[in-house]
Short mmCIF file of C-alpha atoms in Angstrom, two decimals:
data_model
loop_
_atom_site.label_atom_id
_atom_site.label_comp_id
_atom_site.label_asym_id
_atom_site.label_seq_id
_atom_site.Cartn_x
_atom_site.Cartn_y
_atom_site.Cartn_z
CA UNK Q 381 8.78 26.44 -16.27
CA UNK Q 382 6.77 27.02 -13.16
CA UNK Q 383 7.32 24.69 -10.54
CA UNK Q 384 3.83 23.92 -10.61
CA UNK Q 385 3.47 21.95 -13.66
CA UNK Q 386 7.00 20.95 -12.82
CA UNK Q 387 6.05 18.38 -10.13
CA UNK Q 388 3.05 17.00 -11.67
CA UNK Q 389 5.50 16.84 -14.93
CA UNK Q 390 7.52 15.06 -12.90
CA UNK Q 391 4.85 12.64 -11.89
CA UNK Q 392 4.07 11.43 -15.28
CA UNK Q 393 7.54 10.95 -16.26
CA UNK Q 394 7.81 8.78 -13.12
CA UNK Q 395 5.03 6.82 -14.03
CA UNK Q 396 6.30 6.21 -17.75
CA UNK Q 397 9.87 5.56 -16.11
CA UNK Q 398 8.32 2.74 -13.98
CA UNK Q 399 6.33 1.18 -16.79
CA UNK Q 400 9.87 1.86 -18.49
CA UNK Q 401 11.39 -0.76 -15.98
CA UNK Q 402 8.67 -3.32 -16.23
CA UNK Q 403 9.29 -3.47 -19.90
CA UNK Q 404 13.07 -3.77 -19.41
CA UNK Q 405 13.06 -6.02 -16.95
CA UNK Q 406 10.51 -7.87 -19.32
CA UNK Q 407 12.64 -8.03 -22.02
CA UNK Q 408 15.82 -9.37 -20.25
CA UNK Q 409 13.58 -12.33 -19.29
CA UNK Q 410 12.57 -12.46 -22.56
CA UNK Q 411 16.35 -12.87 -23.91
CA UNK Q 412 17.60 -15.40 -21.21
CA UNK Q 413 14.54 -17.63 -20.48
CA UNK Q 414 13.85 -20.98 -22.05
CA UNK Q 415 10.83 -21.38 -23.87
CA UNK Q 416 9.32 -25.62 -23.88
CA UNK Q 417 5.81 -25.16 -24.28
CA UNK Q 418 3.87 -28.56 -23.35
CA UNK Q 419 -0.02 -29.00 -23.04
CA UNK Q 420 0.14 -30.04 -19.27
CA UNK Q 421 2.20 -27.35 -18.38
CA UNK Q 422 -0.28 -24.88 -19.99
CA UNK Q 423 -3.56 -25.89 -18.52
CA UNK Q 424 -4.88 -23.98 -15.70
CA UNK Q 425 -3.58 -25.11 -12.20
CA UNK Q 426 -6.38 -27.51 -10.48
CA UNK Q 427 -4.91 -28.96 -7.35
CA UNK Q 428 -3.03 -31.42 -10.29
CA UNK Q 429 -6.02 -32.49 -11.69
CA UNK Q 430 -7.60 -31.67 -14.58
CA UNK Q 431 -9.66 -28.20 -14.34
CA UNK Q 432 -13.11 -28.84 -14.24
CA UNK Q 433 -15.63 -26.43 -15.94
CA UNK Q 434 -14.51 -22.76 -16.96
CA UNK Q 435 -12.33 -20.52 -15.24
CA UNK Q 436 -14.49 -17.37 -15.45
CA UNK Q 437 -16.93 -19.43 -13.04
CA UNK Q 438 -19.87 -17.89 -11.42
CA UNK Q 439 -18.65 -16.12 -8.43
CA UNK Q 440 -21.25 -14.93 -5.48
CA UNK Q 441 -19.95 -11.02 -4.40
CA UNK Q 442 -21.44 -11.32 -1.34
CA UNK Q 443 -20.02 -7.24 -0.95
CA UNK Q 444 -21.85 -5.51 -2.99
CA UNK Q 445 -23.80 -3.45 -0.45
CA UNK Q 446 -20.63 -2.83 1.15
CA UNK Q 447 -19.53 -1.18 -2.21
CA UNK Q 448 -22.32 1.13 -2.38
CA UNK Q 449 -21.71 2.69 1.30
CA UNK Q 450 -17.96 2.72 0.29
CA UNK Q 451 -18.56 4.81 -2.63
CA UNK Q 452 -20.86 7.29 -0.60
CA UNK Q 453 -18.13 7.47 2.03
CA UNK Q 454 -15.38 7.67 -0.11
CA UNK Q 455 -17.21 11.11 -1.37
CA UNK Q 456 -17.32 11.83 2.12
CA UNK Q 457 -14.04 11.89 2.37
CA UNK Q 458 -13.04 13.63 -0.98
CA UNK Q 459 -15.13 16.62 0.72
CA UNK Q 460 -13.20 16.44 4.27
CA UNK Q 461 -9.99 16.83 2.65
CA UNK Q 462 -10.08 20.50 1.83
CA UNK Q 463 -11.96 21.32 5.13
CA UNK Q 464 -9.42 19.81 7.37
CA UNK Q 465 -6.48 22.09 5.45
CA UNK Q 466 -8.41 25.31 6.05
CA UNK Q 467 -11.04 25.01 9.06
CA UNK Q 468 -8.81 26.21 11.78
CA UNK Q 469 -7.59 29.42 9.49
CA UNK Q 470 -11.17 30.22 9.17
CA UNK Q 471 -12.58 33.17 11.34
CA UNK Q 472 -14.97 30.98 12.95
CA UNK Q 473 -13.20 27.61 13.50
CA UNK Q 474 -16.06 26.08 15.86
CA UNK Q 475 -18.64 26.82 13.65
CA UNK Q 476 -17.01 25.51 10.25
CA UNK Q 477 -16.26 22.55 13.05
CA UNK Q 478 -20.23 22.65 13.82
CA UNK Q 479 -20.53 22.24 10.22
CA UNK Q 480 -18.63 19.07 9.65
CA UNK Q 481 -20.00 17.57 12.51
CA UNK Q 482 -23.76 17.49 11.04
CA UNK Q 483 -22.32 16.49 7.77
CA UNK Q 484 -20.78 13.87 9.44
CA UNK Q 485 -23.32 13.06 11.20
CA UNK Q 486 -25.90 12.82 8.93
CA UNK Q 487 -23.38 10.03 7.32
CA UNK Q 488 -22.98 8.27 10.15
CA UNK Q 489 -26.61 8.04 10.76
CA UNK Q 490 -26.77 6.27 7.25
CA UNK Q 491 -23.88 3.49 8.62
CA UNK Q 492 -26.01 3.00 11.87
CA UNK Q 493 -29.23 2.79 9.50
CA UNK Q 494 -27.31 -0.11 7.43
CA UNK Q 495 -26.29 -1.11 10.73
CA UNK Q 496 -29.86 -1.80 11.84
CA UNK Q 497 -30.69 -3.35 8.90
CA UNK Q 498 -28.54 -5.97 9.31
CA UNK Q 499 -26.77 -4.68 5.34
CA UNK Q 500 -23.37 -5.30 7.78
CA UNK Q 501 -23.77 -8.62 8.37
CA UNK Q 502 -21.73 -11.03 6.18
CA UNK Q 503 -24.31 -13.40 4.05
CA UNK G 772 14.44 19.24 -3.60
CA UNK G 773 18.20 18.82 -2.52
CA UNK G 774 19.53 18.81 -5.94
CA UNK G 775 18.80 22.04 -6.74
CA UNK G 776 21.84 22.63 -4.83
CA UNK G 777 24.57 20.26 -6.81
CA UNK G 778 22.58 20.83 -10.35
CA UNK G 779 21.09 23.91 -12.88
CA UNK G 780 20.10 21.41 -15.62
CA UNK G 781 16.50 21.18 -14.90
CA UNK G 782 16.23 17.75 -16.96
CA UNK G 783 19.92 16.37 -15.30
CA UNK G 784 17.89 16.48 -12.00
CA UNK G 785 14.54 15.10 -13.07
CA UNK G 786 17.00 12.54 -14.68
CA UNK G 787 18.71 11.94 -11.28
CA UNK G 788 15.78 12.11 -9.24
CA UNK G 789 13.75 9.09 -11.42
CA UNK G 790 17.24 6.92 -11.29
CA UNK G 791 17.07 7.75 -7.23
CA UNK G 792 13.61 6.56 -6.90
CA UNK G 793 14.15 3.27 -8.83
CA UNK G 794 17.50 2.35 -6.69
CA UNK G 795 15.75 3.24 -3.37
CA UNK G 796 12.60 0.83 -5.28
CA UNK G 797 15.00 -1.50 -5.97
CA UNK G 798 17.12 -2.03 -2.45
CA UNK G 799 14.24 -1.45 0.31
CA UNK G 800 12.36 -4.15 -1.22
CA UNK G 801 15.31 -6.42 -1.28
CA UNK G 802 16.19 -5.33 2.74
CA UNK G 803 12.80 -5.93 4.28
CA UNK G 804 12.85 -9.01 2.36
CA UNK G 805 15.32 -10.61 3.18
CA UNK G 806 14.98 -9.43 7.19
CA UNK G 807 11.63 -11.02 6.73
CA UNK G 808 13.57 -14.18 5.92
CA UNK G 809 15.42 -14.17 9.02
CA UNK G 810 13.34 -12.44 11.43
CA UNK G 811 10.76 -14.90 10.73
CA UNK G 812 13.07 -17.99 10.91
CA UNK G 813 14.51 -16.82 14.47
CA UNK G 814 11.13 -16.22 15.79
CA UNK G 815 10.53 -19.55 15.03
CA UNK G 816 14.35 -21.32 15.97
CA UNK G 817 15.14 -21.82 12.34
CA UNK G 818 18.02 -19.90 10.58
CA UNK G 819 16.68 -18.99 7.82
CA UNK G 820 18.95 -18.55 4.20
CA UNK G 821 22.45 -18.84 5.47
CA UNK G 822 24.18 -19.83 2.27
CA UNK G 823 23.74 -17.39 -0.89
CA UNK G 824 26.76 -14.41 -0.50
CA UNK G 825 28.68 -16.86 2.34
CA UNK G 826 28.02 -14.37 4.99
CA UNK G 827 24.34 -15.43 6.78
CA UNK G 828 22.52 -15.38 3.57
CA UNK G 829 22.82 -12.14 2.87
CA UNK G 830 22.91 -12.38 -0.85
CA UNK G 831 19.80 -14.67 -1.21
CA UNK G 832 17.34 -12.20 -2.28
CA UNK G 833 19.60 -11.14 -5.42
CA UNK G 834 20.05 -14.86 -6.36
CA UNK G 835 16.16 -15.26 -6.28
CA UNK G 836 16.41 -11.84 -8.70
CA UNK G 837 18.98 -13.69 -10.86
CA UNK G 838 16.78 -16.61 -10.51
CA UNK G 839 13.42 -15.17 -11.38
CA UNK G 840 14.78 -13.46 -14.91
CA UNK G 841 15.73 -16.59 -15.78
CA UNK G 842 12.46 -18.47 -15.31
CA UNK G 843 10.38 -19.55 -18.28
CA UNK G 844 7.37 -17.28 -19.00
CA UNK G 845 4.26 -19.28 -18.68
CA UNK G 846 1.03 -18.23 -19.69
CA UNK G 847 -1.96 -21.00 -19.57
CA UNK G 848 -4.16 -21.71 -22.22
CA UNK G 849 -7.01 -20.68 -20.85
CA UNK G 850 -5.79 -16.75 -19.81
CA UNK G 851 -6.17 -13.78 -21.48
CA UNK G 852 -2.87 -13.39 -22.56
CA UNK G 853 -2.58 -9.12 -22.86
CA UNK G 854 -4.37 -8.70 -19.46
CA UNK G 855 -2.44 -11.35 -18.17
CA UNK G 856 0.91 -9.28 -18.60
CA UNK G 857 -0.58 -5.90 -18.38
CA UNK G 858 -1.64 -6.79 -14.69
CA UNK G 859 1.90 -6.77 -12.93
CA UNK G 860 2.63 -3.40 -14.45
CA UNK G 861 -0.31 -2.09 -12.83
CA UNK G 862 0.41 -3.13 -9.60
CA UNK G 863 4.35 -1.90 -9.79
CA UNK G 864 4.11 1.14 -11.27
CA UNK G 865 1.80 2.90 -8.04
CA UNK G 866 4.58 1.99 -5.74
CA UNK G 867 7.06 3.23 -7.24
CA UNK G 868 5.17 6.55 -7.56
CA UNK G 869 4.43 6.66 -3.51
CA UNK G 870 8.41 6.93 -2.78
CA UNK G 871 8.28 10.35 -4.92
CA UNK G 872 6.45 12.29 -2.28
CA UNK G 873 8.08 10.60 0.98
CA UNK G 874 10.12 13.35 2.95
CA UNK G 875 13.28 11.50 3.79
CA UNK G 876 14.81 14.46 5.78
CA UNK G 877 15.51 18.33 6.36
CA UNK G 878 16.21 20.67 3.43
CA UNK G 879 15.05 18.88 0.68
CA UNK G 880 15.57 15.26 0.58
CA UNK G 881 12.67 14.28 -0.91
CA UNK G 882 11.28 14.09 -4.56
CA UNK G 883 8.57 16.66 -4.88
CA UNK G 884 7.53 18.31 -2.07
CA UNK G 885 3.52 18.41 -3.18
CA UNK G 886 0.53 20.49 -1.94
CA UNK G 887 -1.50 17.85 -2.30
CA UNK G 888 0.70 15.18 -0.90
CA UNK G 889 -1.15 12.63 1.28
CA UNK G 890 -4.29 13.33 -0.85
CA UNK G 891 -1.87 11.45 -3.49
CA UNK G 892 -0.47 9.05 -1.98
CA UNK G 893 -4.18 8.21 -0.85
CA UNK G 894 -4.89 7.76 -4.10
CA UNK G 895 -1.87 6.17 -5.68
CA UNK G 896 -1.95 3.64 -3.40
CA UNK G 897 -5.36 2.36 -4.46
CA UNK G 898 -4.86 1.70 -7.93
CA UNK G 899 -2.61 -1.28 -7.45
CA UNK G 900 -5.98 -3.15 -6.79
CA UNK G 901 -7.11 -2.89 -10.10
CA UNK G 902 -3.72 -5.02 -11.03
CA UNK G 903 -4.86 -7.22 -8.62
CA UNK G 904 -7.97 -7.92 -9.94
CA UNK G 905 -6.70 -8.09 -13.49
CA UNK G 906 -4.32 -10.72 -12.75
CA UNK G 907 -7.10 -12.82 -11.02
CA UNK G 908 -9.72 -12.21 -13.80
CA UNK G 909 -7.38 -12.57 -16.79
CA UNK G 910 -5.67 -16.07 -14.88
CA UNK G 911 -8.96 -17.88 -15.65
CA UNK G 912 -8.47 -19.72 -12.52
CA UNK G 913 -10.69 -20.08 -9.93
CA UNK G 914 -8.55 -19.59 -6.91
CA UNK G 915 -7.17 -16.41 -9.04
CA UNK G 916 -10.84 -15.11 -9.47
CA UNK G 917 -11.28 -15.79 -5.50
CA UNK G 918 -8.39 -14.03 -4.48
CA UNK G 919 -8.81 -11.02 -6.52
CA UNK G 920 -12.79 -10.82 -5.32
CA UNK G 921 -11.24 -10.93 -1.99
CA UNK G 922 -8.53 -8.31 -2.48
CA UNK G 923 -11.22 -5.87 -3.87
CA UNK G 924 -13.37 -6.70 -0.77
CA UNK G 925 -10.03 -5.58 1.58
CA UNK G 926 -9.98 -2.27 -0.57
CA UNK G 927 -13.41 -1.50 0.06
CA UNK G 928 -13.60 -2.28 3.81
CA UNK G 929 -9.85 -0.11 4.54
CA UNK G 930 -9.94 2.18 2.31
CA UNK G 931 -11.82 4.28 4.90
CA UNK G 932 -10.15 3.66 7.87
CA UNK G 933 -7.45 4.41 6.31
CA UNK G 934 -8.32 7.86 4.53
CA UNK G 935 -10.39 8.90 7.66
CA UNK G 936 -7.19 8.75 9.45
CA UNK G 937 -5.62 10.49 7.32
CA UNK G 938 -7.94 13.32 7.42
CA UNK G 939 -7.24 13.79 11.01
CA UNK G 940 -3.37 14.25 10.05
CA UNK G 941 -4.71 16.77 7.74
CA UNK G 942 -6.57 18.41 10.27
CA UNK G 943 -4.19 18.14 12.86
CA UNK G 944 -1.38 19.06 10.83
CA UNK G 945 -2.95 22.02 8.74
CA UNK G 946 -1.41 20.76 5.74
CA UNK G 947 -1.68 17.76 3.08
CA UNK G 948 1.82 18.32 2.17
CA UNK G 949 4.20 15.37 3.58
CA UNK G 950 6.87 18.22 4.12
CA UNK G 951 4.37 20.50 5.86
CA UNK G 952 3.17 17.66 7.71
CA UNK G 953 6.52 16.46 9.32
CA UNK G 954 7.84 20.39 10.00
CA UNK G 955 3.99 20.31 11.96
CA UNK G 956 5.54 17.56 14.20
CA UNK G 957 8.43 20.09 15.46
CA UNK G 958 6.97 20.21 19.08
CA UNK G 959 5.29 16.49 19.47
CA UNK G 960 5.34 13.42 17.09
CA UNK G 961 1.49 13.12 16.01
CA UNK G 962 1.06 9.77 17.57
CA UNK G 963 0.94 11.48 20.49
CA UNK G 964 -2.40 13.24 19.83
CA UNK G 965 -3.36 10.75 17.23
CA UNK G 966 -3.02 7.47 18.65
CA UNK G 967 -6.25 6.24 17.61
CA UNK G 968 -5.78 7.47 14.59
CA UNK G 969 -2.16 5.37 14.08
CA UNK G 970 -3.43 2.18 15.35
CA UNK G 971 -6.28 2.17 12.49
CA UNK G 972 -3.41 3.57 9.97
CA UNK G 973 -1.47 0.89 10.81
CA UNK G 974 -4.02 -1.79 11.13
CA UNK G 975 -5.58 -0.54 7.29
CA UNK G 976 -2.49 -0.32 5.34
CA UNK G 977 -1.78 -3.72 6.38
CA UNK G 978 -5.06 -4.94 5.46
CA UNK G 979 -4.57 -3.03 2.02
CA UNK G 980 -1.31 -4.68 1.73
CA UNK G 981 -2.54 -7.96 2.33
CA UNK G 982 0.19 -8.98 4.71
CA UNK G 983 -0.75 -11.15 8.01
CA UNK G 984 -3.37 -11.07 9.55
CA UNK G 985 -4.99 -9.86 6.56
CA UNK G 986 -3.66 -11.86 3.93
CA UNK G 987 -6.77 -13.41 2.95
CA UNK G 988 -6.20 -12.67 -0.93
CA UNK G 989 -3.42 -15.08 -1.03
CA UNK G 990 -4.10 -17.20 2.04
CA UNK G 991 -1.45 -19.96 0.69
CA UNK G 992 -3.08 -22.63 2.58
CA UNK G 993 -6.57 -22.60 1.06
CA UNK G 994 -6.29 -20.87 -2.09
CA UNK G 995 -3.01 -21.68 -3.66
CA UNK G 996 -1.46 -17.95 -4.16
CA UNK G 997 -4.91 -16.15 -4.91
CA UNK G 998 -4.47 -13.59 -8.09
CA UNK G 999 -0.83 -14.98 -8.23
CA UNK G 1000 -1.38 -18.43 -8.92
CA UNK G 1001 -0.72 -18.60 -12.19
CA UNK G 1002 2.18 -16.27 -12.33
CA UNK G 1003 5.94 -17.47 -13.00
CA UNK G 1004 9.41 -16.00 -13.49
CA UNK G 1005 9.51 -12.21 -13.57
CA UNK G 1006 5.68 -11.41 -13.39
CA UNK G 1007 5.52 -13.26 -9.99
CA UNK G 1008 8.86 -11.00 -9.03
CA UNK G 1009 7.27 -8.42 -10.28
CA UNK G 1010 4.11 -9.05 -7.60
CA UNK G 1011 6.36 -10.17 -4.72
CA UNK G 1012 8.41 -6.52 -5.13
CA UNK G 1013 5.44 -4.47 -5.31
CA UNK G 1014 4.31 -6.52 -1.97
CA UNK G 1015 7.87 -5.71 -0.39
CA UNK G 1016 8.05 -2.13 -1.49
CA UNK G 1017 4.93 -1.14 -0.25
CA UNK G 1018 5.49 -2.19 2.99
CA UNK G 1019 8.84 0.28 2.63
CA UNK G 1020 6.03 2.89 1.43
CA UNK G 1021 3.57 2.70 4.04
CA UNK G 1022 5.63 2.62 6.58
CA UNK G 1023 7.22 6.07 5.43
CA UNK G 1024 4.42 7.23 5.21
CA UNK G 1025 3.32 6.46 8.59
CA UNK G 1026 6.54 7.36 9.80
CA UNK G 1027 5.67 10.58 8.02
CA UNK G 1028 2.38 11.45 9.34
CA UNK G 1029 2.87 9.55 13.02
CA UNK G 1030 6.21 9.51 14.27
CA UNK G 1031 7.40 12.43 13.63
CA UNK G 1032 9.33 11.73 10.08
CA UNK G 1033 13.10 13.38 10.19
CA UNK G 1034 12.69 14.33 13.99
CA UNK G 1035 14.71 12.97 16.31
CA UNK G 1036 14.76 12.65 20.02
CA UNK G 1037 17.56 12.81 22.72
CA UNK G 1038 20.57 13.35 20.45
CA UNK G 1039 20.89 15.49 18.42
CA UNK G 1040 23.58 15.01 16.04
CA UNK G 1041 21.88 12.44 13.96
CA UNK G 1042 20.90 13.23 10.67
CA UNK G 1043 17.18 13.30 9.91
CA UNK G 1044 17.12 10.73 6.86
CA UNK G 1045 18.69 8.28 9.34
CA UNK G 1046 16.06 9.11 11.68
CA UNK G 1047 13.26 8.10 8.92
CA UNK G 1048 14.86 5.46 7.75
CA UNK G 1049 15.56 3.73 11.64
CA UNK G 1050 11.57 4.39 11.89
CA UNK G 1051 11.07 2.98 8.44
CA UNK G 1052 13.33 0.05 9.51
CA UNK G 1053 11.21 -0.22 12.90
CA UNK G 1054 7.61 -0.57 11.31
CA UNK G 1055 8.73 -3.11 8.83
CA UNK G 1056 10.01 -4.91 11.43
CA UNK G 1057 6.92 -4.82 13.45
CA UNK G 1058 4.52 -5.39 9.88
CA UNK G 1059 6.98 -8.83 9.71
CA UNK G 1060 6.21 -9.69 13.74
CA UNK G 1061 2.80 -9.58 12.95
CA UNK G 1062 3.23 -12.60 10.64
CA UNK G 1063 5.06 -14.50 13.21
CA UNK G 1064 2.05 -13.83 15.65
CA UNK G 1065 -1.24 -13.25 14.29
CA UNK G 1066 -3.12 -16.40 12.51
CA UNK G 1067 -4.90 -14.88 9.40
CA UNK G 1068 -8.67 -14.19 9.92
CA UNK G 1069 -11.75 -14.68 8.54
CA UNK G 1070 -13.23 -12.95 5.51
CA UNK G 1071 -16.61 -11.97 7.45
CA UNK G 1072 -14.33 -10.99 10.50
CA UNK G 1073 -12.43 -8.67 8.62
CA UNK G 1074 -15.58 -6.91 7.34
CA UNK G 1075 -17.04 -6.63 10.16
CA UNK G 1076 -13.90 -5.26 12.60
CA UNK G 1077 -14.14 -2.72 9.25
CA UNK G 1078 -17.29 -1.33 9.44
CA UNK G 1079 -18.58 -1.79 12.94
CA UNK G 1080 -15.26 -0.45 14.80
CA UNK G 1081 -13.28 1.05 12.84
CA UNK G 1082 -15.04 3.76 10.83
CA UNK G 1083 -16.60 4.72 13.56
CA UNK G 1084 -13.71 4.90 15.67
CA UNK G 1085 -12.12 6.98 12.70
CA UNK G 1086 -15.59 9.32 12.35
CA UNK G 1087 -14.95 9.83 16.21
CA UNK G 1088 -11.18 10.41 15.55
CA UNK G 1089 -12.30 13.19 13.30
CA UNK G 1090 -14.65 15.03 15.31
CA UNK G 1091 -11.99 14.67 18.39
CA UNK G 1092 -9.47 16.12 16.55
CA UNK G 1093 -11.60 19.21 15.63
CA UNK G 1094 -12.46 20.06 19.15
CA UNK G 1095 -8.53 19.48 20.48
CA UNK G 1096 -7.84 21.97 17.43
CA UNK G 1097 -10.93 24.32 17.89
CA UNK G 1098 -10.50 24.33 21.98
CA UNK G 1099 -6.58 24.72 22.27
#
């Protein structure tokens, strides 16, 4: 087998090896613990008193903004990842360079826009 | 991969190498752990555990193992029961992966050397944060909910950072492969050149790991143990090894891409994996000083040290880098 498919084969039998040891290590607890089920120990921790309203309560995400300009960044960065392996092999390193830069730039034109706009402030 | 040298069963090493992983997964935690314990009490004239194993405590982290598998299992009411146990899987499982791509030293101790190393381990290290905000989601518990919310909002904000920094390695290096990247650092250790570039490594993964300063997802004192509130017994383990063993992980990784990985300097006759592990050993120790000295900060702060210095110190980084390449 090509060595290839070899180390990404050996990446997924990692991962099903670790799950592997959760589920072990799940089932030895399962074997040696006690098990005295009571309704106070069951209810959802409060500060000791009794929970008040759901749990699934209605949150403010005062981030969301935030998450858009991640996500366009985090593309960003997907892109930059090749370039940086192969821009200073190229024949013309300052100009694949000269590249990045207004790609770059144009992004960080968008932060400075948010910036302005006062998106970076906390609510 | 260094057991090509001992082995010819292709499945006896793949066997070996999973069985290394988990015993490296399994110690490190345990090690930083318990120097946590007593670097933390002697920064603060305590002792720390001095009892478990007779000699200074040594043992106490594998009594807390013995003690955890023992505990009883419980699972409120109110939670959703499959996501509930699902969600420390999730956040185990990445860590364990990172350790299969860390170079440890020369001529193949590591356990794949990949082409597309860092670009993994950029991503692996991500998905624990879904874990986290399963466990906080599925605890139906509104310090869990708060916590996770707050863990996501970490992710977004040093994720970045923390990739942009890495893509100056990249660039510097001429490589995404660990190996290639450490055999780049024959001349000079890249915190040399990228000392901007380590500081916000440094500063992110803690921030992604939620250790102090940035521990805002569990910040004990206001809410309880954030996404791990409701968690006993092993799941709770489960979170606390994952926490322990990705400090281990980042720092290699840093160690990796910074300072120089199986390099030494003045001597000579020391191997290279003792060399990684002495810097592993060194940026734990400085992740734990940190929580002796830092009080946590504030969720707006840590946005806003995120966005308004930091990426654009990393965007800077970038474009720095490219010159210094281009140039010399």
């Amino acid at each position: 087998m090509s060595g290839y498919f070899w180390q990404y084969g050996t990446i997924a039998a990692l991962s099903i090896f670790g799950v592997a040891f959760v589920a072990v290590a799940f089932l030895f607890n399962r074997l040696m613990r006690p098990r005295k089920p009571h309704r106070e120990k069951l209810t959802t921790y409060e500060c000791g008193i009794d929970p008040v309203g759901e749990g699934w309560s209605q949150t403010q995400v005062r981030y969301y903004i935030f998450a858009f300009l991640f996500v366009i960044f985090d593309v960003e960065s997907v892109f930059l990842f090749p370039w940086a392996v192969v821009f200073e092999r190229s024949r013309n390193p300052g100009l694949v360079l000269a590249e990045m830069v207004v790609f770059i730039g144009v992004l960080a034109v968008g932060l400075l826009y948010a910036w302005r706009k006062k998106v970076l402030e906390w609510l | 991969m260094i057991l090509d040298r001992y082995f010819e069963n292709a499945w006896a090493i793949l066997g070996l190498k999973l069985g290394a992983i988990l015993v490296l997964f399994l110690v490190a935690p345990i090690v930083v752990g318990y120097a946590e314990h007593k670097v933390l009490a002697h920064m603060q004239a305590r002792l720390g555990p001095m009892e478990a194993g007779r000699f200074h405590g040594w043992a106490q982290l594998v009594a807390d193992g013995v003690k955890f598998i023992q505990k009883e299992d419980i699972v409120p009411r109110a939670a959703d029961r499959f996501v509930f146990t699902i969600a420390p899987v999730l956040v185990v499982v990445p860590v364990i992966m990172i350790f299969l791509v860390i170079p440890f030293g020369p001529g193949g101790w590591w356990g794949e050397n990949m082409d597309l190393g860092l670009f993994y381990v950029m991503a692996i290290s991500t998905v624990g944060v879904i874990g986290v905000l399963a466990a906080g989601w599925a605890s139906a518990n509104k310090f869990s909910l708060i916590g996770a919310l707050r863990a996501a909002a970490q992710l977004i904000a040093y994720e970045l950072p923390l990739v942009l920094a890495a893509a100056a390695v990249a660039m510097q290096a001429g490589s995404l492969s660990l190996v290639g990247i450490v055999e780049a650092q024959d001349h000079y250790w890249f915190v040399l050149p990228q000392i901007a570039g380590f500081a916000l490594f440094v500063l992110a993964s803690l921030a992604e790991l939620s250790r102090p300063p940035f521990d805002m997802p569990v910040a004990d004192s206001e809410i309880i143990f954030g996404h791990m509130t409701e968690y006993t017994g092993i799941k709770m383990a489960m979170f606390l090894l994952a926490e322990y063993a990705g400090v281990v992980a980042l720092s290699g990784v840093a160690t990796v891409m910074y300072l120089g990985g199986w390099h030494g300097f003045l001597v000579g006759w020391i191997p290279g994996p003792v060399w990684t592990f002495a810097k592993i050993g060194a940026l734990a120790f400085f992740i734990i000083w940190l929580r002796a000295t830092y009080p946590r900060m504030r969720e707006d702060q840590l946005q806003k040290m995120a966005w308004k210095y930091m990426i654009p110190v990393a965007l800077a980084n970038i474009l720095l880098t490219g010159v210094f390449k281009v140039v010399f």
